[in-house]
Short mmCIF file of C-alpha atoms in Angstrom, two decimals:
data_model
loop_
_atom_site.label_atom_id
_atom_site.label_comp_id
_atom_site.label_asym_id
_atom_site.label_seq_id
_atom_site.Cartn_x
_atom_site.Cartn_y
_atom_site.Cartn_z
CA MET A 1 222.06 -45.81 47.46
CA ALA A 2 219.62 -42.94 47.77
CA LEU A 3 221.74 -40.97 50.27
CA GLY A 4 223.54 -39.03 47.55
CA GLY A 5 220.16 -38.15 46.07
CA ARG A 6 218.87 -36.96 49.43
CA ILE A 7 221.86 -34.68 49.94
CA LEU A 8 221.62 -33.16 46.45
CA LYS A 9 217.86 -32.77 46.88
CA ALA A 10 218.35 -30.84 50.14
CA ARG A 11 220.87 -28.57 48.43
CA ALA A 12 218.55 -28.07 45.48
CA LEU A 13 215.71 -26.90 47.71
CA GLU A 14 217.95 -24.19 49.15
CA GLN A 15 218.51 -22.68 45.70
CA THR A 16 216.41 -20.97 43.05
CA GLY A 17 216.31 -20.82 39.27
CA THR A 18 218.78 -22.79 37.17
CA ALA A 19 220.90 -23.74 40.19
CA ARG A 20 217.90 -25.53 41.71
CA GLN A 21 217.06 -27.26 38.44
CA ARG A 22 220.64 -28.42 37.88
CA LEU A 23 220.94 -29.91 41.37
CA ALA A 24 217.47 -31.46 41.15
CA LEU A 25 218.39 -33.31 37.95
CA GLN A 26 221.60 -34.57 39.56
CA ALA A 27 219.58 -35.81 42.54
CA ALA A 28 217.10 -37.50 40.19
CA ALA A 29 219.97 -39.36 38.54
CA ARG A 30 221.11 -40.69 41.92
CA TYR A 31 217.61 -41.91 42.73
CA LEU A 32 217.41 -43.46 39.27
CA GLU A 33 220.37 -45.72 40.10
CA ALA A 34 218.59 -46.95 43.23
CA PHE A 35 215.28 -47.38 41.41
CA ARG A 36 216.81 -49.48 38.63
CA LEU A 37 218.40 -51.83 41.15
CA THR A 38 215.51 -52.14 43.59
CA GLY A 39 212.31 -50.96 41.94
CA GLY A 40 211.52 -49.26 45.26
CA THR A 41 208.68 -46.76 45.29
CA TYR A 42 210.63 -44.43 47.63
CA SER A 43 213.45 -43.91 45.14
CA GLY A 44 210.99 -43.92 42.24
CA VAL A 45 208.68 -41.21 43.50
CA ASN A 46 211.63 -39.04 44.57
CA MET A 47 213.16 -39.43 41.14
CA ALA A 48 209.88 -38.38 39.51
CA ALA A 49 209.51 -35.39 41.82
CA LEU A 50 213.04 -34.19 41.15
CA PHE A 51 212.68 -34.54 37.40
CA LEU A 52 209.68 -32.20 37.75
CA VAL A 53 211.66 -29.70 39.82
CA GLY A 54 214.46 -29.96 37.26
CA GLY A 55 212.08 -29.00 34.47
CA ASP A 56 211.84 -32.40 32.73
CA VAL A 57 208.06 -32.78 32.97
CA GLU A 58 207.84 -35.73 30.59
CA ALA A 59 210.44 -37.78 32.50
CA ALA A 60 208.69 -36.89 35.74
CA ARG A 61 205.29 -38.09 34.60
CA SER A 62 206.51 -41.26 32.89
CA THR A 63 208.37 -42.20 36.09
CA ALA A 64 205.31 -41.34 38.20
CA ARG A 65 203.15 -43.67 36.08
CA ALA A 66 205.68 -46.48 36.56
CA VAL A 67 205.58 -45.95 40.33
CA LEU A 68 201.78 -45.94 40.31
CA ALA A 69 201.73 -49.20 38.37
CA SER A 70 204.04 -50.82 40.92
CA LEU A 71 201.71 -49.72 43.74
CA GLN A 72 198.61 -51.29 42.24
CA GLY A 73 197.64 -54.54 43.83
CA LYS A 74 199.78 -53.97 46.93
CA LYS A 75 198.04 -54.29 50.30
CA PRO A 76 200.15 -52.50 52.90
CA SER A 77 199.83 -53.27 56.61
CA PRO A 78 197.44 -51.03 58.57
CA GLY A 79 198.79 -47.90 60.26
CA GLU A 80 201.92 -46.07 59.23
CA THR A 81 202.72 -48.40 56.34
CA THR A 82 199.35 -47.62 54.82
CA TYR A 83 199.98 -43.91 55.40
CA TYR A 84 203.20 -44.01 53.39
CA HIS A 85 201.46 -46.00 50.65
CA MET A 86 198.64 -43.45 50.40
CA ALA A 87 201.03 -40.48 50.64
CA THR A 88 202.98 -41.89 47.70
CA VAL A 89 199.77 -42.26 45.67
CA ALA A 90 198.91 -38.64 46.51
CA GLU A 91 202.36 -37.47 45.46
CA VAL A 92 202.13 -39.35 42.16
CA ALA A 93 198.79 -37.67 41.49
CA LEU A 94 200.34 -34.27 42.14
CA ILE A 95 203.23 -34.98 39.75
CA LEU A 96 200.69 -36.01 37.10
CA GLY A 97 198.91 -32.68 37.55
CA GLU A 98 195.85 -34.18 39.28
CA HIS A 99 195.80 -31.65 42.12
CA ASP A 100 192.28 -32.23 43.44
CA LYS A 101 192.88 -35.98 43.57
CA ALA A 102 196.20 -35.46 45.35
CA VAL A 103 194.54 -33.41 48.11
CA ARG A 104 191.72 -35.95 48.48
CA VAL A 105 194.13 -38.88 48.82
CA LEU A 106 196.29 -36.95 51.29
CA ALA A 107 193.17 -36.23 53.35
CA ASP A 108 192.52 -39.97 53.48
CA ALA A 109 196.15 -40.72 54.37
CA VAL A 110 196.65 -38.43 57.39
CA PRO A 111 194.07 -40.18 59.65
CA LEU A 112 195.92 -43.46 59.12
CA ALA A 113 198.82 -42.14 61.24
CA PRO A 114 197.27 -39.08 62.88
CA HIS A 115 200.09 -38.33 65.33
CA ASN A 116 203.09 -39.16 63.16
CA TYR A 117 203.88 -35.49 62.61
CA VAL A 118 207.39 -36.22 61.36
CA ALA A 119 205.96 -38.33 58.52
CA HIS A 120 203.36 -35.66 57.76
CA ALA A 121 206.11 -33.03 57.65
CA SER A 122 208.10 -35.06 55.13
CA THR A 123 205.05 -35.32 52.89
CA LEU A 124 204.20 -31.63 53.24
CA LYS A 125 207.74 -30.55 52.32
CA GLN A 126 207.55 -32.77 49.25
CA PHE A 127 204.16 -31.29 48.28
CA GLU A 128 205.45 -27.75 48.78
CA MET A 129 208.36 -28.49 46.48
CA LEU A 130 206.09 -29.91 43.77
CA LEU A 131 203.50 -27.14 44.01
CA GLU A 132 206.23 -24.52 43.71
CA ALA A 133 207.65 -26.29 40.66
CA GLN A 134 204.17 -26.17 39.07
CA GLY A 135 203.62 -22.53 39.98
CA LYS A 136 200.81 -23.41 42.40
CA ALA A 137 200.09 -21.94 45.83
CA ALA A 138 200.43 -24.14 48.92
CA GLU A 139 197.29 -22.98 50.76
CA CYS A 140 195.67 -26.36 50.12
CA LEU A 141 198.16 -27.90 52.59
CA ALA A 142 197.00 -25.84 55.58
CA PRO A 143 194.55 -28.47 56.90
CA PHE A 144 197.30 -31.10 56.99
CA ARG A 145 199.98 -29.18 58.86
CA PRO A 146 200.94 -30.45 62.31
CA PRO A 147 199.99 -28.29 65.30
CA LYS A 148 201.98 -25.10 65.73
CA THR A 149 204.82 -24.55 68.16
CA MET A 150 204.93 -21.65 70.58
CA HIS A 151 207.27 -19.63 72.77
CA PHE A 152 205.61 -18.15 75.85
CA ALA A 153 206.53 -15.54 78.45
CA GLY A 154 204.89 -12.98 80.69
CA HIS A 155 205.23 -10.62 83.60
CA MET A 156 205.83 -11.81 87.13
CA PHE A 157 203.04 -10.98 89.56
CA HIS A 158 204.42 -8.33 91.78
CA THR A 159 203.59 -8.93 95.45
CA PRO A 160 203.89 -11.75 97.97
CA GLU A 161 200.82 -10.65 99.94
CA ARG A 162 198.49 -12.84 97.86
CA SER A 163 199.03 -16.28 96.38
CA THR A 164 198.83 -14.80 92.88
CA GLY A 165 199.76 -11.16 93.41
CA LEU A 166 196.63 -10.21 91.46
CA SER A 167 193.01 -10.26 92.52
CA ARG A 168 191.10 -13.40 91.66
CA PRO A 169 189.00 -11.64 88.96
CA ALA A 170 192.14 -10.31 87.27
CA THR A 171 193.80 -13.73 87.40
CA TYR A 172 190.68 -15.42 86.05
CA ALA A 173 190.56 -12.92 83.16
CA LEU A 174 194.15 -13.81 82.25
CA GLU A 175 193.41 -17.53 82.39
CA LYS A 176 190.32 -17.05 80.23
CA ALA A 177 192.23 -15.04 77.63
CA VAL A 178 194.98 -17.68 77.43
CA ASP A 179 192.38 -20.47 77.23
CA ASP A 180 190.65 -18.71 74.34
CA ILE A 181 193.88 -18.65 72.35
CA LEU A 182 194.68 -22.28 73.12
CA GLU A 183 191.18 -23.44 72.24
CA ASN A 184 191.26 -21.66 68.88
CA THR A 185 194.82 -22.51 67.85
CA ALA A 186 196.18 -26.00 67.30
CA ILE A 187 199.38 -26.05 69.37
CA GLY A 188 201.52 -29.15 69.75
CA ALA A 189 204.50 -27.90 71.73
CA ALA A 190 205.35 -24.83 73.80
CA TYR A 191 208.69 -23.60 75.16
CA GLY A 192 209.36 -21.25 78.06
CA ALA A 193 210.44 -20.80 81.68
CA LEU A 194 208.41 -21.15 84.89
CA ALA A 195 208.76 -17.93 86.86
CA ALA A 196 206.04 -16.95 89.33
CA GLY A 197 203.18 -15.18 87.62
CA ALA A 198 202.28 -15.31 83.95
CA ASP A 199 204.87 -17.97 83.04
CA LEU A 200 203.37 -20.50 85.42
CA LEU A 201 199.82 -19.46 84.59
CA ILE A 202 200.42 -20.10 80.88
CA ALA A 203 202.23 -23.37 81.61
CA GLU A 204 199.29 -24.62 83.69
CA ARG A 205 196.83 -23.78 80.93
CA LEU A 206 199.04 -25.54 78.37
CA ILE A 207 199.06 -28.69 80.47
CA ALA A 208 195.29 -28.49 80.91
CA HIS A 209 194.89 -28.33 77.12
CA GLY A 210 197.17 -31.30 76.49
CA VAL A 211 199.99 -29.31 74.89
CA ASP A 212 203.53 -30.68 75.29
CA LEU A 213 205.27 -28.32 77.72
CA HIS A 214 209.03 -27.94 77.23
CA VAL A 215 210.56 -26.07 80.15
CA VAL A 216 213.72 -24.04 79.51
CA GLN A 217 215.13 -22.80 82.81
CA PRO A 218 218.02 -20.35 83.12
CA CYS A 219 219.72 -22.10 86.07
CA PRO A 220 219.34 -24.98 88.56
CA ASP A 221 215.94 -25.06 90.24
CA ARG A 222 217.14 -24.19 93.74
CA LEU A 223 218.84 -21.02 92.55
CA PHE A 224 215.88 -20.15 90.30
CA GLU A 225 213.56 -20.40 93.29
CA VAL A 226 215.51 -17.70 95.14
CA SER A 227 215.01 -15.06 92.44
CA SER A 228 211.87 -16.08 90.58
CA LEU A 229 209.60 -17.96 93.01
CA ALA A 230 210.21 -17.34 96.72
CA PRO A 231 209.89 -13.51 96.61
CA PHE A 232 206.33 -13.87 95.33
CA GLY A 233 204.89 -16.15 98.00
CA ASP A 234 204.94 -19.77 99.16
CA ALA A 235 202.06 -20.83 96.91
CA TRP A 236 204.18 -20.72 93.77
CA ARG A 237 206.57 -23.57 94.60
CA PRO A 238 203.93 -26.36 94.50
CA ARG A 239 202.66 -25.02 91.19
CA PHE A 240 206.23 -24.93 89.85
CA ASP A 241 206.83 -28.54 90.96
CA ALA A 242 203.57 -29.70 89.38
CA CYS A 243 204.50 -28.13 86.02
CA LEU A 244 207.96 -29.68 86.10
CA GLN A 245 206.41 -33.06 86.81
CA ALA A 246 204.00 -32.73 83.87
CA ALA A 247 206.55 -31.29 81.41
CA ALA A 248 207.53 -33.21 78.27
CA SER A 249 211.12 -32.03 78.75
CA VAL A 250 213.17 -29.81 81.08
CA ARG A 251 216.39 -28.01 80.16
CA HIS A 252 218.69 -25.88 82.30
CA VAL A 253 220.79 -23.67 80.03
CA SER A 254 223.28 -23.11 82.87
CA ARG A 255 224.36 -25.70 85.42
CA ASP A 256 226.16 -23.14 87.55
CA ASP A 257 224.54 -22.83 90.99
CA SER A 258 226.16 -19.52 91.93
CA LEU A 259 224.73 -17.01 89.43
CA CYS A 260 221.31 -16.49 87.85
CA ASP A 261 221.32 -12.89 86.67
CA GLU A 262 219.28 -11.06 84.06
CA LEU A 263 221.71 -12.07 81.32
CA THR A 264 221.32 -15.76 82.15
CA LYS A 265 217.54 -15.35 81.99
CA SER A 266 217.80 -13.62 78.60
CA PHE A 267 219.97 -16.51 77.42
CA ALA A 268 217.31 -19.02 78.49
CA SER A 269 214.60 -17.02 76.70
CA GLU A 270 216.59 -16.91 73.46
CA THR A 271 217.19 -20.65 73.69
CA ALA A 272 213.48 -21.31 74.24
CA MET A 273 212.58 -19.15 71.24
CA GLY A 274 215.06 -21.01 69.05
CA LEU A 275 213.79 -24.41 70.17
CA ALA A 276 210.27 -23.39 69.14
CA VAL A 277 211.52 -22.30 65.70
CA LEU A 278 213.62 -25.44 65.18
CA HIS A 279 210.73 -27.70 66.19
CA ALA A 280 208.38 -25.93 63.79
CA GLU A 281 210.91 -26.26 60.98
CA GLN A 282 211.30 -29.97 61.65
CA LEU A 283 207.53 -30.49 61.44
CA ALA A 284 206.89 -28.16 58.47
CA THR A 285 204.52 -26.09 60.57
CA HIS A 286 204.41 -22.54 61.98
CA THR A 287 205.41 -20.94 65.26
CA PHE A 288 204.34 -17.89 67.23
CA GLN A 289 204.95 -16.16 70.54
CA LEU A 290 202.35 -15.82 73.31
CA LEU A 291 202.94 -13.03 75.82
CA VAL A 292 201.17 -11.70 78.88
CA TRP A 293 202.53 -8.18 78.56
CA ASP A 294 201.66 -4.60 79.45
CA GLY A 295 203.00 -3.41 76.11
CA LYS A 296 205.68 -1.19 77.62
CA ASP A 297 209.23 -1.34 76.29
CA THR A 298 212.03 -1.19 78.84
CA GLU A 299 215.81 -1.11 78.94
CA HIS A 300 216.02 -4.16 81.20
CA ALA A 301 218.47 -6.90 80.24
CA ALA A 302 215.72 -9.51 80.59
CA GLY A 303 211.97 -9.76 80.83
CA THR A 304 208.84 -9.83 78.74
CA ALA A 305 209.53 -6.58 76.91
CA ARG A 306 212.95 -7.82 75.81
CA ASP A 307 211.49 -11.16 74.72
CA ALA A 308 208.82 -9.32 72.72
CA ALA A 309 211.36 -7.06 71.01
CA HIS A 310 213.76 -9.90 70.22
CA TRP A 311 211.04 -12.05 68.62
CA ARG A 312 209.47 -9.13 66.76
CA ARG A 313 212.86 -7.97 65.41
CA TYR A 314 212.89 -10.97 63.09
CA GLY A 315 209.34 -10.54 61.83
CA ARG A 316 207.75 -13.44 63.67
CA PRO A 317 204.05 -13.43 64.70
CA GLN A 318 202.98 -12.64 68.27
CA ARG A 319 199.81 -12.92 70.30
CA VAL A 320 199.64 -10.58 73.29
CA VAL A 321 197.30 -10.94 76.27
CA PRO A 322 197.27 -7.52 77.98
CA TYR A 323 198.57 -7.61 81.52
CA PRO A 324 195.95 -6.24 83.95
CA LYS A 325 196.38 -2.59 84.90
CA GLU A 326 195.61 -3.60 88.48
CA ARG A 327 198.77 -3.75 90.58
CA GLN A 328 198.76 -4.85 94.21
CA GLY A 329 202.12 -3.24 94.97
CA PRO A 330 205.24 -1.86 93.33
CA ALA A 331 207.02 -3.83 90.67
CA PRO A 332 210.22 -5.46 91.88
CA THR A 333 213.43 -3.60 91.24
CA VAL A 334 215.28 -5.09 88.29
CA ALA A 335 219.00 -4.61 87.95
CA GLY A 336 220.25 -3.01 84.77
CA PRO A 337 222.61 -4.80 82.39
CA ASP A 338 226.01 -5.64 83.84
CA PRO A 339 228.66 -4.07 81.57
CA ALA A 340 231.09 -6.79 82.62
CA ARG A 341 228.81 -9.54 81.28
CA GLY A 342 227.39 -10.18 77.83
CA LEU A 343 226.01 -12.76 75.43
CA ARG A 344 228.65 -13.74 72.90
CA ALA A 345 229.12 -16.27 70.10
CA MET A 346 232.44 -18.12 70.17
CA ILE A 347 234.20 -20.43 67.75
CA PHE A 348 237.26 -22.59 68.31
CA ALA A 349 239.11 -24.04 65.34
CA ASP A 350 242.13 -26.27 64.88
CA ILE A 351 243.77 -28.42 62.22
CA LYS A 352 243.12 -32.12 62.72
CA GLY A 353 246.28 -34.04 61.87
CA PHE A 354 248.67 -31.17 62.61
CA SER A 355 250.78 -33.48 64.77
CA SER A 356 251.58 -35.50 61.64
CA VAL A 357 253.20 -32.53 59.92
CA LYS A 358 256.96 -33.11 59.81
CA GLU A 359 259.28 -30.44 61.18
CA LEU A 360 260.67 -29.57 57.75
CA ALA A 361 257.12 -28.92 56.49
CA ILE A 362 256.23 -26.36 59.20
CA PRO A 363 257.20 -23.35 57.01
CA ALA A 364 254.96 -24.70 54.24
CA PHE A 365 252.15 -25.19 56.78
CA GLN A 366 252.55 -21.59 57.92
CA LYS A 367 252.53 -20.28 54.34
CA HIS A 368 249.83 -22.43 52.76
CA VAL A 369 247.47 -23.06 55.72
CA LEU A 370 247.88 -20.51 58.49
CA ALA A 371 248.43 -17.50 56.22
CA PRO A 372 245.20 -18.03 54.17
CA LEU A 373 243.21 -18.55 57.38
CA ALA A 374 244.74 -15.38 58.83
CA ALA A 375 243.82 -13.48 55.68
CA CYS A 376 240.25 -14.73 56.05
CA CYS A 377 240.17 -13.36 59.60
CA CYS A 378 241.50 -10.02 58.36
CA ASN A 379 238.61 -9.83 55.89
CA ILE A 380 236.09 -10.15 58.72
CA GLU A 381 238.12 -8.24 61.31
CA ARG A 382 235.35 -5.71 62.00
CA ALA A 383 233.01 -8.49 63.12
CA ILE A 384 235.54 -10.08 65.49
CA SER A 385 235.44 -8.71 69.03
CA HIS A 386 238.24 -10.94 70.34
CA LEU A 387 240.87 -13.14 68.67
CA ASN A 388 243.49 -15.45 70.11
CA THR A 389 245.66 -18.09 68.51
CA TRP A 390 248.25 -20.70 69.47
CA GLY A 391 249.98 -23.06 67.05
CA ASP A 392 247.25 -24.47 64.85
CA GLY A 393 244.46 -23.31 67.19
CA LEU A 394 242.18 -20.30 66.77
CA PHE A 395 239.65 -18.68 69.13
CA LEU A 396 237.24 -16.03 67.83
CA VAL A 397 234.46 -14.14 69.63
CA PHE A 398 231.56 -12.28 68.02
CA GLU A 399 228.67 -10.08 69.12
CA ASN A 400 226.07 -12.39 67.52
CA VAL A 401 225.73 -15.89 66.12
CA GLU A 402 225.11 -14.83 62.53
CA GLU A 403 228.56 -13.23 62.33
CA ALA A 404 230.12 -16.26 64.03
CA ALA A 405 228.40 -18.69 61.65
CA ALA A 406 229.52 -16.67 58.63
CA ALA A 407 233.10 -16.66 59.92
CA ALA A 408 233.09 -20.41 60.56
CA ALA A 409 231.77 -21.08 57.05
CA ALA A 410 234.33 -18.71 55.53
CA LEU A 411 237.22 -20.43 57.33
CA GLN A 412 236.06 -23.84 56.10
CA GLN A 413 235.68 -22.54 52.56
CA VAL A 414 239.23 -21.16 52.63
CA PHE A 415 240.64 -24.42 53.98
CA HIS A 416 238.80 -26.52 51.40
CA GLY A 417 240.44 -24.41 48.71
CA ILE A 418 244.00 -25.22 49.86
CA ASP A 419 245.90 -27.72 47.71
CA LEU A 420 247.68 -29.64 50.47
CA SER A 421 249.48 -32.08 48.18
CA THR A 422 251.02 -29.34 46.07
CA ALA A 423 252.21 -27.66 49.27
CA GLY A 424 253.88 -30.88 50.37
CA LEU A 425 251.53 -31.32 53.33
CA PRO A 426 249.64 -34.46 54.43
CA PRO A 427 246.37 -34.71 52.47
CA THR A 428 244.64 -35.93 55.63
CA LEU A 429 244.79 -32.48 57.26
CA SER A 430 241.35 -30.99 57.91
CA LEU A 431 239.83 -28.04 59.72
CA ARG A 432 237.48 -28.58 62.67
CA VAL A 433 235.34 -25.70 63.93
CA GLY A 434 233.23 -25.77 67.11
CA GLY A 435 230.78 -23.02 68.07
CA HIS A 436 228.85 -22.02 71.17
CA TYR A 437 226.72 -19.10 72.37
CA GLY A 438 226.15 -17.96 75.91
CA PRO A 439 226.79 -15.45 78.71
CA VAL A 440 230.44 -14.62 79.40
CA HIS A 441 232.47 -12.26 81.55
CA LEU A 442 233.97 -9.40 79.52
CA MET A 443 237.23 -8.72 81.30
CA PRO A 444 240.71 -7.44 80.45
CA ASP A 445 243.30 -10.09 79.69
CA PRO A 446 246.04 -9.33 82.24
CA PHE A 447 248.68 -11.05 80.09
CA LEU A 448 247.91 -9.38 76.78
CA ALA A 449 246.56 -6.07 78.17
CA ARG A 450 243.50 -6.17 75.91
CA PRO A 451 239.81 -7.10 76.24
CA GLY A 452 239.13 -10.78 76.82
CA VAL A 453 236.32 -13.20 77.65
CA LEU A 454 236.15 -15.68 80.50
CA GLY A 455 233.62 -18.08 81.95
CA ARG A 456 232.17 -21.54 81.86
CA GLU A 457 230.57 -21.01 78.45
CA VAL A 458 234.03 -20.40 76.96
CA THR A 459 235.08 -23.78 78.33
CA ILE A 460 232.05 -25.44 76.73
CA ALA A 461 232.93 -23.87 73.37
CA ALA A 462 236.49 -25.18 73.66
CA ARG A 463 235.28 -28.72 74.37
CA ILE A 464 233.01 -28.90 71.30
CA GLU A 465 235.78 -28.45 68.74
CA PRO A 466 237.72 -31.68 69.61
CA VAL A 467 234.61 -33.84 68.99
CA THR A 468 233.71 -32.12 65.73
CA ALA A 469 233.87 -34.29 62.63
CA ALA A 470 236.88 -33.50 60.45
CA GLY A 471 236.07 -30.85 57.86
CA SER A 472 232.85 -29.86 59.62
CA ILE A 473 231.37 -27.17 61.86
CA PHE A 474 229.59 -28.39 64.99
CA VAL A 475 227.71 -25.95 67.21
CA SER A 476 225.88 -26.22 70.51
CA GLU A 477 222.10 -26.20 70.90
CA PRO A 478 222.05 -22.58 72.18
CA PHE A 479 224.06 -21.51 69.11
CA ALA A 480 221.69 -23.37 66.77
CA CYS A 481 218.66 -21.90 68.57
CA ALA A 482 219.89 -18.32 68.33
CA LEU A 483 220.80 -18.82 64.67
CA ALA A 484 217.36 -20.29 63.88
CA VAL A 485 215.69 -17.12 65.17
CA GLN A 486 218.14 -14.65 63.66
CA ALA A 487 219.28 -16.11 60.31
CA GLN A 488 217.28 -19.18 59.41
CA ALA A 489 217.47 -18.45 55.67
CA ARG A 490 221.28 -18.21 55.56
CA PHE A 491 222.31 -21.31 57.50
CA ARG A 492 221.20 -24.85 58.27
CA CYS A 493 221.79 -26.61 61.57
CA GLU A 494 221.20 -30.36 61.42
CA PRO A 495 221.12 -32.27 64.76
CA THR A 496 223.93 -34.78 65.27
CA GLY A 497 222.56 -36.11 68.57
CA GLN A 498 223.83 -36.10 72.14
CA THR A 499 227.63 -36.01 72.12
CA LEU A 500 230.07 -36.49 74.99
CA THR A 501 232.34 -33.45 74.76
CA ALA A 502 236.04 -33.39 75.54
CA LYS A 503 237.61 -33.36 79.01
CA HIS A 504 234.54 -34.53 80.91
CA GLN A 505 232.34 -31.53 80.08
CA GLY A 506 229.30 -33.81 79.83
CA GLU A 507 226.92 -34.58 77.00
CA HIS A 508 225.66 -31.77 74.81
CA ARG A 509 223.20 -31.77 71.95
CA LEU A 510 225.25 -30.69 68.95
CA PHE A 511 224.32 -29.56 65.45
CA SER A 512 226.20 -29.63 62.15
CA LEU A 513 226.27 -26.12 60.69
CA ARG A 514 226.57 -25.18 57.05
CA ALA A 515 225.87 -22.11 54.99
CA VAL A 516 223.13 -22.29 52.37
CA THR A 517 225.21 -22.11 49.19
CA VAL A 518 225.43 -23.87 45.85
CA PRO A 519 228.03 -26.68 46.10
CA ASP A 520 231.10 -26.27 43.91
CA ALA A 521 230.60 -29.62 42.14
CA VAL A 522 227.23 -28.88 40.57
CA ASP A 523 228.20 -30.02 37.09
CA GLU A 524 229.20 -33.60 37.79
CA PRO A 525 227.98 -36.08 35.16
CA MET A 526 224.58 -37.65 35.82
CA SER A 527 225.52 -41.31 35.51
CA GLY A 528 222.65 -43.51 34.45
CA ALA A 529 220.39 -40.66 33.41
#
C-alpha cells in the first residue's frame, strides 16, 4: 500500500520548489491510505514527513503527534527492532521542531544496531530531507554517517631486482603514510585493482585495518599476472593471492583471456571508481580517492595519472601520498593508446510485441513508431558516433555514458508519447532499451563502408536488451558505474539484481536507468487527503 508513496517520495526528492512540494503532498496522501487501514508507524511517520516537505506544517505535526502516541507503551525487541523504534521517535521529534532532542535520540539509537549501515542510511536520508524542509543545515548528522568508501590506485614499483622495487625505508614510509590516513579516516569499503607496487601495498594496509576490500581486476588473474605481477619479481604473487583470499569481493571486468591492454585497465579503474560512488550513495555517506602518485600528468591510456585526472574532473575529493623520488631503475615502457580501440557506451533498443503487429498495420507502425524514434535520433545526431538499424531494432554508440543515457531516456519519452490505439496498433507494444559500456574495437564496417564497432562488449550490450523489462531502460554495472561518476545528478540507476542475459551470455548485475525529471502525472487527485 505504501509503494506508491515511496515512488512519489523518491521523485519528490529529486525536484526543488513547487514541484517537490506537489509530489510530496501526493506521496503523503498515498501513505495516509496505508496509515488509515493499518495504523502502522512506518506509513504514519512518512506521511508526517512528507506533509512537512509539502509545506503543510500543521498536518505534519498533528500526524507526528499521533504516531508518537501510538509508540508510547510499546516495548520493541532488542537490536534492530529497537533501533527502528528509536529512529522513529527521533524523526517525530525533528518534525515537531525539537532538533536537539532528535539528535540525542538518534545518538541513542545508532548503537542499538551499530553495523546496520543500510538502516542508518535510510534514517539519515530522511533527516536530510526534513532538515532541508525546515531550512536547517545537516552538519549535525556527521557523527552518524556510515564509514566512507574509497577508490585506490598507485604507481607500480619499477624493478624486479628487489622484492618491492623500492628500498625498505622508502616502502616503510609509504606504508606509514597510508596507515596514517586509514587511522584518521573511517573507511568501510575500498575498491581497486591489485597490481604490483602501490596497489598491493594499499590493499594490504586496508586488510590490516579491517576495511572491506573489493577487488576490481581488468582481466582473468593468469593474464593479469603476465603484465602486472611477474615483471616485478616473484615476491608479488603470494601477496596478490593473500589479498584475493581476504577480499570481500572480486570482480573481473573482462573475462577474455587473450587481451589485457591499457584500455582494459582504464575500464577496470572507471568501474572501481563508480562502485565506490554507488556504495557511498547507497549508505548516505561520502567517498574519496587515495593515490600513491608522483603528481605528474601523462598521456598514457591507463595508470595513476589518468585515474587522478578522471576522478578530479568531476570535482571529487582526493588524498595523495607522494610517490618516493627514489627509483631503483627505469620505469617500464607503457604503450600509448591504440587508435583502433576505445571505451564506448552502447544502447540496443527494440519494440516488444512487434511480432504481433499485423501485416496491414506495418505502414502505420513505420509512420507512428519508427518515424518519431528516427526523428529523436536526428535531434541527437551529433552525439551518436555509430548507428545501425534493422526492422524494429536500433543500435547506437556514443563517446560517453552521459550522452548514451540521455539518448535512451529521450527514446523512451518519445515512445511513451505515441498514441498506439489511435494509430491502430496493439496497445501492448513497448520499447525496451539495454545499455552497456566497455572497450571495443573501432573498425570499418566492410559491408557498409563506414566506421563500426566490434568486440565482446558489443555482444554483452546486445544481450541485455532482451531481458529488459518492457518500457524500461536496463544498463550493465560498468555503465551504471561510469554514469555515477560522470552524471550522478542527472540520472538514477537502481539495482535490479543478478540477471541471466540472453543467449547464454551469463549473469550480469543490471540496473534500471531513469532520468531525474518531474513525472507527467503530477496533478493526480490526492484521494483520501
